[in-house]
Coordinates of C-alpha atoms and ligand atoms in Angstrom, one line a residue:
M214 CA 0.0 0.0 -0.1
K215 CA 0.9 3.6 -0.7
V216 CA 1.0 6.6 1.5
D217 CA -1.2 9.6 0.4
V218 CA 0.0 13.1 1.7
L219 CA -2.3 16.2 2.1
L220 CA -0.5 19.3 2.5
G221 CA -0.8 23.1 2.1
L222 CA 0.4 24.9 -0.9
Q223 CA 0.4 28.4 0.3
W224 CA 1.3 30.1 3.7
G225 CA -0.9 27.8 5.7
D226 CA -4.4 27.9 6.9
E227 CA -5.7 26.4 3.5
G228 CA -8.4 24.2 5.3
K229 CA -6.3 21.1 5.7
G230 CA -8.0 20.1 9.0
K231 CA -11.5 20.2 7.3
V232 CA -10.4 18.0 4.2
V233 CA -8.4 15.4 6.3
D234 CA -11.6 15.1 8.3
V235 CA -13.6 14.6 5.0
L236 CA -11.1 12.2 3.4
T237 CA -10.5 10.0 6.8
P238 CA -13.3 7.5 6.1
R239 CA -11.2 6.3 3.2
Y240 CA -8.1 5.5 5.2
D241 CA -7.0 3.3 8.0
V242 CA -4.5 5.5 9.5
V243 CA -3.9 9.5 9.8
A244 CA -0.6 10.9 10.7
R245 CA 0.9 14.2 11.4
F246 CA 4.5 14.4 10.3
Q247 CA 5.9 17.9 11.2
G248 CA 5.2 21.2 12.9
G249 CA 3.5 21.3 16.4
P250 CA 0.9 23.6 18.0
N251 CA 1.9 26.4 15.8
A252 CA -0.8 24.5 13.6
G253 CA -4.6 25.2 14.1
H254 CA -6.6 23.0 12.1
T255 CA -10.4 23.8 12.3
L256 CA -13.2 21.1 11.5
E257 CA -16.9 21.8 11.5
F258 CA -19.8 19.4 11.6
E259 CA -23.0 19.0 13.3
G260 CA -23.1 22.7 14.1
K261 CA -19.9 22.3 16.2
K262 CA -16.5 23.5 15.7
Y263 CA -13.1 22.3 16.8
V264 CA -9.8 23.6 16.5
L265 CA -6.7 20.9 16.7
R266 CA -3.2 21.8 17.1
S267 CA -1.0 18.7 17.6
I268 CA -3.6 15.9 17.2
P269 CA -4.5 14.5 13.7
S270 CA -7.8 15.6 12.1
G271 CA -8.8 12.0 11.7
I272 CA -9.7 11.7 15.1
F273 CA -13.3 12.6 14.7
Q274 CA -14.1 9.5 12.4
H275 CA -14.4 6.2 13.6
G276 CA -11.9 3.3 13.9
Q277 CA -8.8 4.9 12.6
I278 CA -5.4 4.9 14.0
N279 CA -4.2 8.5 14.7
V280 CA -0.4 9.0 14.8
I281 CA 1.8 11.9 15.9
G282 CA 5.0 11.1 14.1
N283 CA 8.8 11.7 14.7
G284 CA 9.0 14.9 12.8
V285 CA 6.4 16.7 15.1
V286 CA 7.5 18.8 18.1
L287 CA 5.2 18.4 21.0
D288 CA 4.2 20.8 23.8
P289 CA 2.9 18.5 26.7
V290 CA 1.0 21.4 28.4
L291 CA -1.0 22.2 25.0
F292 CA -1.1 18.6 24.1
R293 CA -2.9 17.7 27.4
E294 CA -5.4 20.7 27.1
E295 CA -6.3 19.6 23.5
A296 CA -6.5 16.0 24.6
E297 CA -8.6 16.5 27.7
A298 CA -11.0 18.7 25.8
L299 CA -11.5 15.7 23.2
E300 CA -11.9 13.0 25.9
K301 CA -14.6 15.2 27.4
S302 CA -16.5 15.2 24.0
G303 CA -16.6 11.4 24.3
I304 CA -13.6 10.5 22.1
D305 CA -11.5 7.6 23.5
L306 CA -8.2 9.2 22.6
K307 CA -6.1 6.7 24.5
K308 CA -7.4 3.9 22.4
V309 CA -6.7 5.5 19.1
L310 CA -3.8 7.9 19.3
K311 CA -0.1 6.8 19.0
I312 CA 2.8 8.9 19.6
S313 CA 6.4 8.5 18.3
K314 CA 9.1 8.1 20.9
K315 CA 11.1 10.3 18.7
V316 CA 8.8 13.4 18.6
H317 CA 10.9 16.4 20.2
L318 CA 9.6 18.1 23.2
I319 CA 8.9 21.7 23.4
L320 CA 10.1 22.9 27.0
P321 CA 8.7 26.0 28.9
T322 CA 12.0 27.5 28.2
H323 CA 11.8 27.0 24.4
R324 CA 8.7 29.1 24.5
L325 CA 10.6 31.7 26.5
L326 CA 13.4 31.7 23.9
D327 CA 10.8 32.0 20.9
A328 CA 9.6 35.1 22.6
A329 CA 13.2 36.5 23.3
N330 CA 14.4 35.7 19.9
E331 CA 11.4 37.8 18.5
R332 CA 12.2 40.7 20.7
A333 CA 15.7 40.6 19.9
K334 CA 14.9 40.9 16.2
G335 CA 12.8 43.9 16.8
G336 CA 11.3 45.3 13.4
A337 CA 12.7 42.1 11.5
K338 CA 10.7 39.7 13.7
I339 CA 9.2 36.6 11.9
G340 CA 5.8 36.9 13.7
T341 CA 6.0 33.5 15.0
T342 CA 3.1 31.9 16.9
G343 CA 5.2 32.0 20.1
K344 CA 4.8 28.4 20.7
G345 CA 8.6 27.6 20.9
I346 CA 8.8 25.9 17.5
G347 CA 12.0 27.5 16.4
P348 CA 14.0 26.8 19.4
T349 CA 12.7 23.5 19.8
Y350 CA 13.7 22.4 16.3
T351 CA 17.1 24.2 16.6
D352 CA 18.0 22.0 19.6
K353 CA 16.9 19.0 17.4
V354 CA 19.2 19.8 14.6
S355 CA 22.0 20.8 17.0
R356 CA 21.5 17.6 18.8
N357 CA 20.5 19.1 22.1
G358 CA 16.8 18.1 21.9
L359 CA 14.8 16.1 24.6
R360 CA 12.6 13.4 23.1
L361 CA 9.5 11.9 24.4
G362 CA 11.2 8.5 24.5
D363 CA 13.7 10.0 26.9
L364 CA 11.0 9.6 29.6
F365 CA 12.5 6.1 30.1
H366 CA 15.9 7.2 29.8
N367 CA 17.5 9.4 32.4
F368 CA 14.8 12.0 31.7
E369 CA 15.4 14.1 34.9
S370 CA 19.0 14.7 34.2
K371 CA 18.4 15.5 30.4
Y372 CA 15.6 17.9 31.1
E373 CA 17.8 19.8 33.7
A374 CA 20.8 20.1 31.3
A375 CA 18.4 21.5 28.5
K376 CA 16.9 23.9 31.1
S377 CA 20.3 25.2 32.3
R378 CA 21.5 25.6 28.8
H379 CA 18.4 27.6 27.8
L380 CA 18.6 29.8 31.0
A381 CA 22.1 30.7 30.2
M382 CA 20.9 31.6 26.6
L383 CA 18.2 33.7 28.1
K384 CA 20.5 35.3 30.5
S385 CA 23.0 36.3 27.6
M386 CA 19.9 38.1 26.0
G387 CA 19.3 39.9 29.2
E388 CA 16.3 38.0 30.3
E389 CA 15.8 36.1 33.6
P390 CA 12.3 34.9 33.5
E391 CA 10.4 33.2 36.3
F392 CA 8.5 30.2 35.1
S393 CA 8.2 27.9 38.0
E394 CA 4.4 27.6 37.6
L395 CA 4.7 26.9 33.9
E396 CA 7.4 24.3 34.7
K397 CA 5.1 22.6 37.2
K398 CA 2.3 22.2 34.6
W399 CA 4.9 21.1 32.2
L400 CA 6.1 18.3 34.6
D401 CA 2.4 17.3 35.4
A402 CA 1.6 17.1 31.6
M403 CA 4.6 14.7 31.2
E404 CA 2.9 12.4 33.7
Y405 CA -0.2 12.5 31.8
I406 CA 1.4 11.7 28.5
K407 CA 2.7 8.6 30.0
E408 CA -0.8 7.3 29.8
Y409 CA -0.7 7.1 26.0
D410 CA 0.8 4.5 23.7
I411 CA 4.3 5.9 23.1
I412 CA 5.8 3.9 20.4
D413 CA 8.3 3.4 17.5
S414 CA 5.8 4.9 15.1
E415 CA 8.0 4.2 12.0
H416 CA 7.7 0.4 12.6
L417 CA 4.0 0.6 13.0
I418 CA 3.2 2.6 9.8
N419 CA 5.4 0.1 7.9
H420 CA 3.9 -2.8 9.3
L421 CA 0.5 -1.5 8.5
L422 CA 1.5 -0.7 5.1
S423 CA 2.7 -4.2 4.4
E424 CA -0.6 -5.5 5.8
G425 CA -2.3 -3.5 3.1
K426 CA -3.6 -0.8 5.3
S427 CA -3.9 3.0 3.8
V428 CA -2.3 6.0 5.5
L429 CA -3.0 9.7 5.1
C430 CA -0.5 12.0 6.1
E431 CA -1.6 15.4 7.3
G432 CA 0.8 18.4 6.7
A433 CA 0.8 21.4 8.9
Q434 CA 1.6 24.9 7.7
G435 CA 2.2 25.4 3.8
T436 CA 4.8 25.1 1.2
L437 CA 5.6 28.8 1.4
L438 CA 6.4 28.5 5.0
D439 CA 8.7 25.4 4.4
V440 CA 12.3 26.0 5.8
D441 CA 14.1 25.2 2.5
F442 CA 11.8 26.3 0.0
G443 CA 9.4 28.9 1.5
S444 CA 10.1 32.7 1.9
Y445 CA 13.0 32.4 4.1
P446 CA 13.6 33.5 6.7
F447 CA 10.0 34.4 7.2
V448 CA 9.2 30.6 7.5
T449 CA 8.6 28.0 10.0
S450 CA 11.4 25.7 11.1
S451 CA 10.3 22.4 9.6
N452 CA 10.0 20.8 6.1
T453 CA 6.4 21.2 5.3
I454 CA 6.7 19.8 1.8
C455 CA 6.1 16.3 0.7
A456 CA 9.5 15.0 1.5
G457 CA 8.8 16.1 4.9
A458 CA 6.3 13.0 5.3
C459 CA 9.1 10.6 4.6
S460 CA 11.5 12.0 7.2
G461 CA 8.7 12.8 9.5
L462 CA 7.2 9.3 9.7
G463 CA 9.9 7.0 8.4
V464 CA 8.3 6.2 5.2
A465 CA 10.4 5.7 2.2
P466 CA 9.8 7.9 -0.9
N467 CA 8.6 5.1 -3.2
K468 CA 5.8 4.5 -0.8
I469 CA 4.2 7.8 -1.6
G470 CA 0.9 7.6 -3.5
E471 CA -1.3 10.4 -4.1
V472 CA -0.3 13.9 -3.1
F473 CA -3.2 16.2 -2.4
G474 CA -2.4 20.0 -2.7
I475 CA -4.6 22.1 -0.9
F476 CA -5.0 25.9 -1.8
K477 CA -7.6 28.8 -1.1
A478 CA -9.4 30.3 -4.3
Y479 CA -7.4 33.5 -2.9
C480 CA -4.4 33.6 -0.7
T481 CA -3.6 34.6 2.9
R482 CA -0.7 34.9 5.0
V483 CA -0.3 35.6 9.0
G484 CA 2.9 36.9 10.5
S485 CA 5.6 38.9 8.7
G486 CA 7.2 38.3 5.4
P487 CA 6.7 39.1 1.8
F488 CA 3.5 38.5 0.1
P489 CA 3.5 39.8 -3.6
T490 CA -0.4 39.6 -4.2
E491 CA -1.3 41.1 -0.9
L492 CA -4.3 43.6 -1.1
F493 CA -4.2 46.7 1.3
D494 CA -7.6 48.1 -0.2
E495 CA -11.2 47.5 0.5
T496 CA -11.1 44.2 -1.6
G497 CA -8.6 42.7 1.0
R498 CA -10.7 43.7 3.8
T499 CA -13.7 42.3 2.2
I500 CA -12.0 38.8 1.6
R501 CA -10.9 39.2 5.3
D502 CA -14.4 39.8 6.5
L503 CA -16.2 37.1 4.5
G504 CA -13.6 34.5 4.9
H505 CA -13.3 35.1 8.6
E506 CA -9.5 35.3 8.2
Y507 CA -8.2 35.5 11.7
G508 CA -5.7 33.0 13.1
A509 CA -7.3 29.8 14.7
V510 CA -4.1 29.8 17.2
T511 CA -3.3 33.4 17.7
G512 CA -6.4 35.4 16.7
R513 CA -4.2 37.5 14.6
E514 CA -5.7 39.2 11.4
R515 CA -4.6 37.2 8.3
R516 CA -3.3 39.3 5.7
C517 CA -5.4 38.7 2.4
G518 CA -4.8 38.9 -1.4
W519 CA -5.3 37.4 -4.8
I520 CA -4.4 33.8 -5.8
D521 CA -0.7 33.6 -6.9
L522 CA -0.2 31.0 -9.6
V523 CA 3.6 31.5 -10.0
A524 CA 3.8 30.5 -6.2
L525 CA 1.2 27.8 -6.7
K526 CA 3.1 26.2 -9.7
Y527 CA 6.3 26.3 -7.5
A528 CA 4.4 24.3 -4.6
I529 CA 3.1 21.8 -7.2
M530 CA 6.5 21.0 -8.6
I531 CA 8.3 20.9 -5.1
N532 CA 5.6 18.4 -3.8
G533 CA 4.8 16.4 -6.9
V534 CA 1.1 17.2 -6.3
T535 CA -1.2 14.7 -8.2
Q536 CA -4.5 16.4 -7.2
L537 CA -5.5 19.9 -6.3
I538 CA -8.1 20.7 -3.6
M539 CA -9.6 24.4 -3.7
M540 CA -10.9 25.8 -0.6
K541 CA -13.2 28.9 0.4
S542 CA -14.5 29.4 -3.2
D543 CA -17.7 30.7 -1.5
V544 CA -15.9 33.7 -0.1
L545 CA -15.5 35.0 -3.6
D546 CA -19.1 34.3 -4.5
G547 CA -20.3 38.0 -4.4
F548 CA -17.2 39.4 -6.4
D549 CA -17.8 41.2 -9.9
E550 CA -14.3 39.9 -10.9
I551 CA -11.6 37.7 -9.7
K552 CA -7.9 38.2 -10.4
A553 CA -5.1 35.7 -10.6
C554 CA -1.3 36.4 -10.7
V555 CA 0.3 34.7 -13.6
A556 CA 3.8 36.4 -13.6
Y557 CA 5.9 38.8 -11.4
D558 CA 7.4 42.0 -13.0
I559 CA 10.6 42.1 -11.2
E560 CA 12.5 45.3 -12.1
G561 CA 11.3 45.4 -15.8
E562 CA 11.8 41.6 -16.1
R563 CA 8.8 39.1 -16.6
V564 CA 9.3 36.2 -14.3
T565 CA 7.2 33.1 -14.3
E566 CA 9.4 30.9 -12.2
F567 CA 9.2 31.5 -8.5
P568 CA 12.3 33.3 -7.5
F569 CA 15.0 33.4 -4.9
S570 CA 13.5 36.5 -3.4
I571 CA 10.0 37.7 -3.4
E572 CA 10.5 41.3 -1.8
E573 CA 7.2 43.0 -2.6
D574 CA 8.9 46.4 -3.1
K575 CA 10.6 45.0 -6.3
I576 CA 7.6 42.8 -7.6
V577 CA 4.6 44.0 -9.5
P578 CA 2.2 41.1 -9.9
E579 CA 0.8 40.6 -13.4
Y580 CA -3.0 39.6 -13.2
V581 CA -5.3 38.0 -15.4
T582 CA -8.9 39.2 -14.6
L583 CA -11.9 36.7 -14.7
P584 CA -15.5 37.6 -14.3
G585 CA -17.0 36.7 -10.9
W586 CA -20.1 34.1 -10.6
K587 CA -22.2 36.3 -8.5
T588 CA -23.9 33.1 -7.2
D589 CA -24.2 31.9 -3.5
M590 CA -22.8 28.2 -4.0
T591 CA -22.9 27.3 -0.2
A592 CA -25.7 25.1 -0.3
M593 CA -24.7 23.2 -3.6
K594 CA -24.5 19.5 -3.7
S595 CA -22.8 18.6 -6.9
E596 CA -20.6 20.3 -9.5
D597 CA -23.4 20.1 -12.0
E598 CA -25.1 23.0 -9.9
F599 CA -21.9 25.3 -10.3
P600 CA -22.5 28.5 -12.2
E601 CA -20.7 28.7 -15.7
A602 CA -18.3 31.6 -14.5
F603 CA -17.2 29.3 -11.8
K604 CA -16.6 26.2 -14.0
N605 CA -14.6 28.7 -16.1
Y606 CA -12.4 29.5 -13.1
I607 CA -11.8 26.1 -12.3
D608 CA -10.9 25.4 -16.2
F609 CA -8.4 28.2 -16.1
L610 CA -6.8 27.1 -12.9
E611 CA -6.7 23.5 -14.2
K612 CA -5.1 24.6 -17.3
E613 CA -2.6 27.1 -15.8
L614 CA -1.5 24.5 -13.1
A615 CA -1.8 21.4 -15.2
T616 CA -3.1 19.4 -12.2
P617 CA -6.8 18.3 -11.8
I618 CA -8.9 19.9 -9.2
T619 CA -10.5 17.0 -7.7
I620 CA -12.2 18.6 -4.7
V621 CA -14.0 22.0 -4.2
S622 CA -14.9 23.4 -0.7
I623 CA -17.9 25.9 -0.6
G624 CA -18.2 26.3 3.1
P625 CA -16.7 25.3 6.6
D626 CA -18.9 22.4 7.4
R627 CA -17.9 18.8 6.4
E628 CA -21.0 18.7 4.2
Q629 CA -20.0 21.7 2.0
T630 CA -17.6 19.7 0.1
I631 CA -18.0 18.7 -3.5
L632 CA -16.1 15.7 -4.8
R633 CA -15.6 15.8 -8.6
N634 CA -15.7 12.1 -8.8
S635 CA -14.8 11.9 -12.4
K636 CA -11.4 13.4 -11.6
L637 CA -10.9 11.8 -8.2
T638 CA -8.5 8.9 -8.7
K639 CA -8.6 7.8 -5.1
Ligands
GDP182 P1 -5.9 24.6 8.3 O1 -4.8 25.2 9.3 O2 -5.3 24.4 6.9 O3 -6.6 23.4 8.8 O4 -6.9 25.8 8.1 P2 -7.6 26.6 9.4 O5 -8.6 25.9 10.1 O6 -6.5 27.4 10.0 O7 -8.3 27.8 8.3 C1 -9.4 27.5 7.5 C2 -10.5 28.2 8.0 O8 -11.4 28.2 7.1 C3 -11.3 27.5 9.3 O9 -12.0 28.5 9.8 C4 -12.4 26.7 8.4 O10 -13.4 26.3 9.3 C5 -12.5 27.6 7.3 N1 -13.0 27.0 6.0 C6 -12.6 25.8 5.6 N2 -13.1 25.5 4.3 C7 -13.9 26.5 4.0 C8 -14.5 26.9 3.0 O11 -14.8 26.2 1.9 N3 -15.5 28.0 2.9 C9 -15.4 28.8 4.1 N4 -16.0 29.9 4.1 N5 -14.7 28.6 5.2 C10 -13.9 27.5 5.1
IMO183 P1 -1.5 25.8 10.0 O1 -1.2 24.2 10.1 C1 -0.5 29.8 9.2 C2 3.5 31.2 10.6 C3 3.6 32.1 11.7 C4 5.0 32.7 11.3 C5 5.8 31.7 10.8 C6 6.7 31.1 11.8 O2 -2.7 26.1 10.9 O3 -1.6 26.0 8.6 P2 6.4 29.5 13.9 O4 5.6 29.6 15.3 O5 6.1 28.3 13.2 O6 7.8 29.6 14.3 O7 6.0 30.7 13.1 O8 5.0 30.7 10.3 N1 2.7 29.8 10.8 C7 1.6 29.6 10.3 N2 0.7 30.2 9.6 N3 -0.8 28.5 9.5 C8 0.1 27.8 10.2 O9 -0.3 26.5 10.6 C9 1.3 28.5 10.7 N4 2.3 27.9 11.4 C10 3.2 28.7 11.6 O10 2.6 33.0 11.6 O11 4.7 33.7 10.3
MG184 MG1 -4.4 26.8 10.5

């Protein structure tokens, strides 16, 4: 059996959680492979809304195994909050969730370092989610990290060593924070985590695959936030791309099957960093209001703009996307016209390949303007009902991106999802 991967093609918040939930009944296993509680994945069904941060979005369907893979960084305190809320809503989480021994732990001092690093950067700050993601991955790569499996291997001394190192770093930055309460909560949460199945998840996943079970990998963040290929340094600290599923779960590249690339019918970004098609006008504000574009984790306003096909083509190439999923089409239902960026003008040169640097002050986006569909699509049940102008928008995107759009989302609810079955290969 192959592993399918679903990941974001823009700057995150494309709607990954919603679609993973919709696709879960087709799979035996759902697995997260990177990121941590910087993610906020929203699901809506039966009139209720849930936001998941570290736990896979397969958790609300029945019978699947959900895995938090080795590539993830886990904050025990936030994990506990999320898990207890799910348990309260009736989910037998301890039965269906497996956590890799190799996940790296976010310590209280990682969060303090994240904040201190941002303060030190001043105007050049990244606008992180403040969850300690960067410092935790830094420790992983510099071989100083603490892993969940260390719980059973001299945990206390490893924790104390990491903490002392962090406190020395903070001191050198002029910070001597008091965090005893946070630390106590963290240590309590480590006891709570022991109640879960902490396993060698790479073995489990490969065994399940050889037994013929199917796996869906759920990406967090998006390709333009990837540490190698995103808008560096305004990125997150993990590989959000398809290759991240291999290293973040222990799955070989030849096991990858379908790659679902998910994008909004427009584009958003939260935090600092360049965004060539950003709109600073009434249109941008309208998209933000209609799309409720506020961060699921931090509540920050998301910056809004038109779809950027130069960036999307790049993301499709880097990830080997086989099927596209278009989200939030309904947000554009009332627009007279829709724009799509097809090239960048960089200091007089027309550029169609995503360049090394996308500094906005040097880029003028070249747009194609398409007629809007001016139809409320939110109650539609099949693509046959789509208005002609919307079908034309889909055709235009499929041609430009040379990849089929197999799922179209027309509202936040699970039910507001149109599968284009003639195109869907899975
Ligand atoms: P994720 O991080 O990729 O899972 O996405 P988020 O949950 O952070 O952000 C997506 C937001 O859009 C959430 O509030 C969803 O409930 C909402 N959403 C998802 N799909 C649609 C859609 O098709 N239409 C509308 N209007 N909202 C959607
Ligand atoms: P989901 O999975 C949108 C952004 C932050 C910041 C940068 C680095 O919900 O799509 P970090 O805390 O990771 O060091 O922040 O990345 N960012 C996200 N933006 N959606 C996310 O996750 C994000 N996770 C991180 O805003 O610009
Ligand atoms: Mg999100």
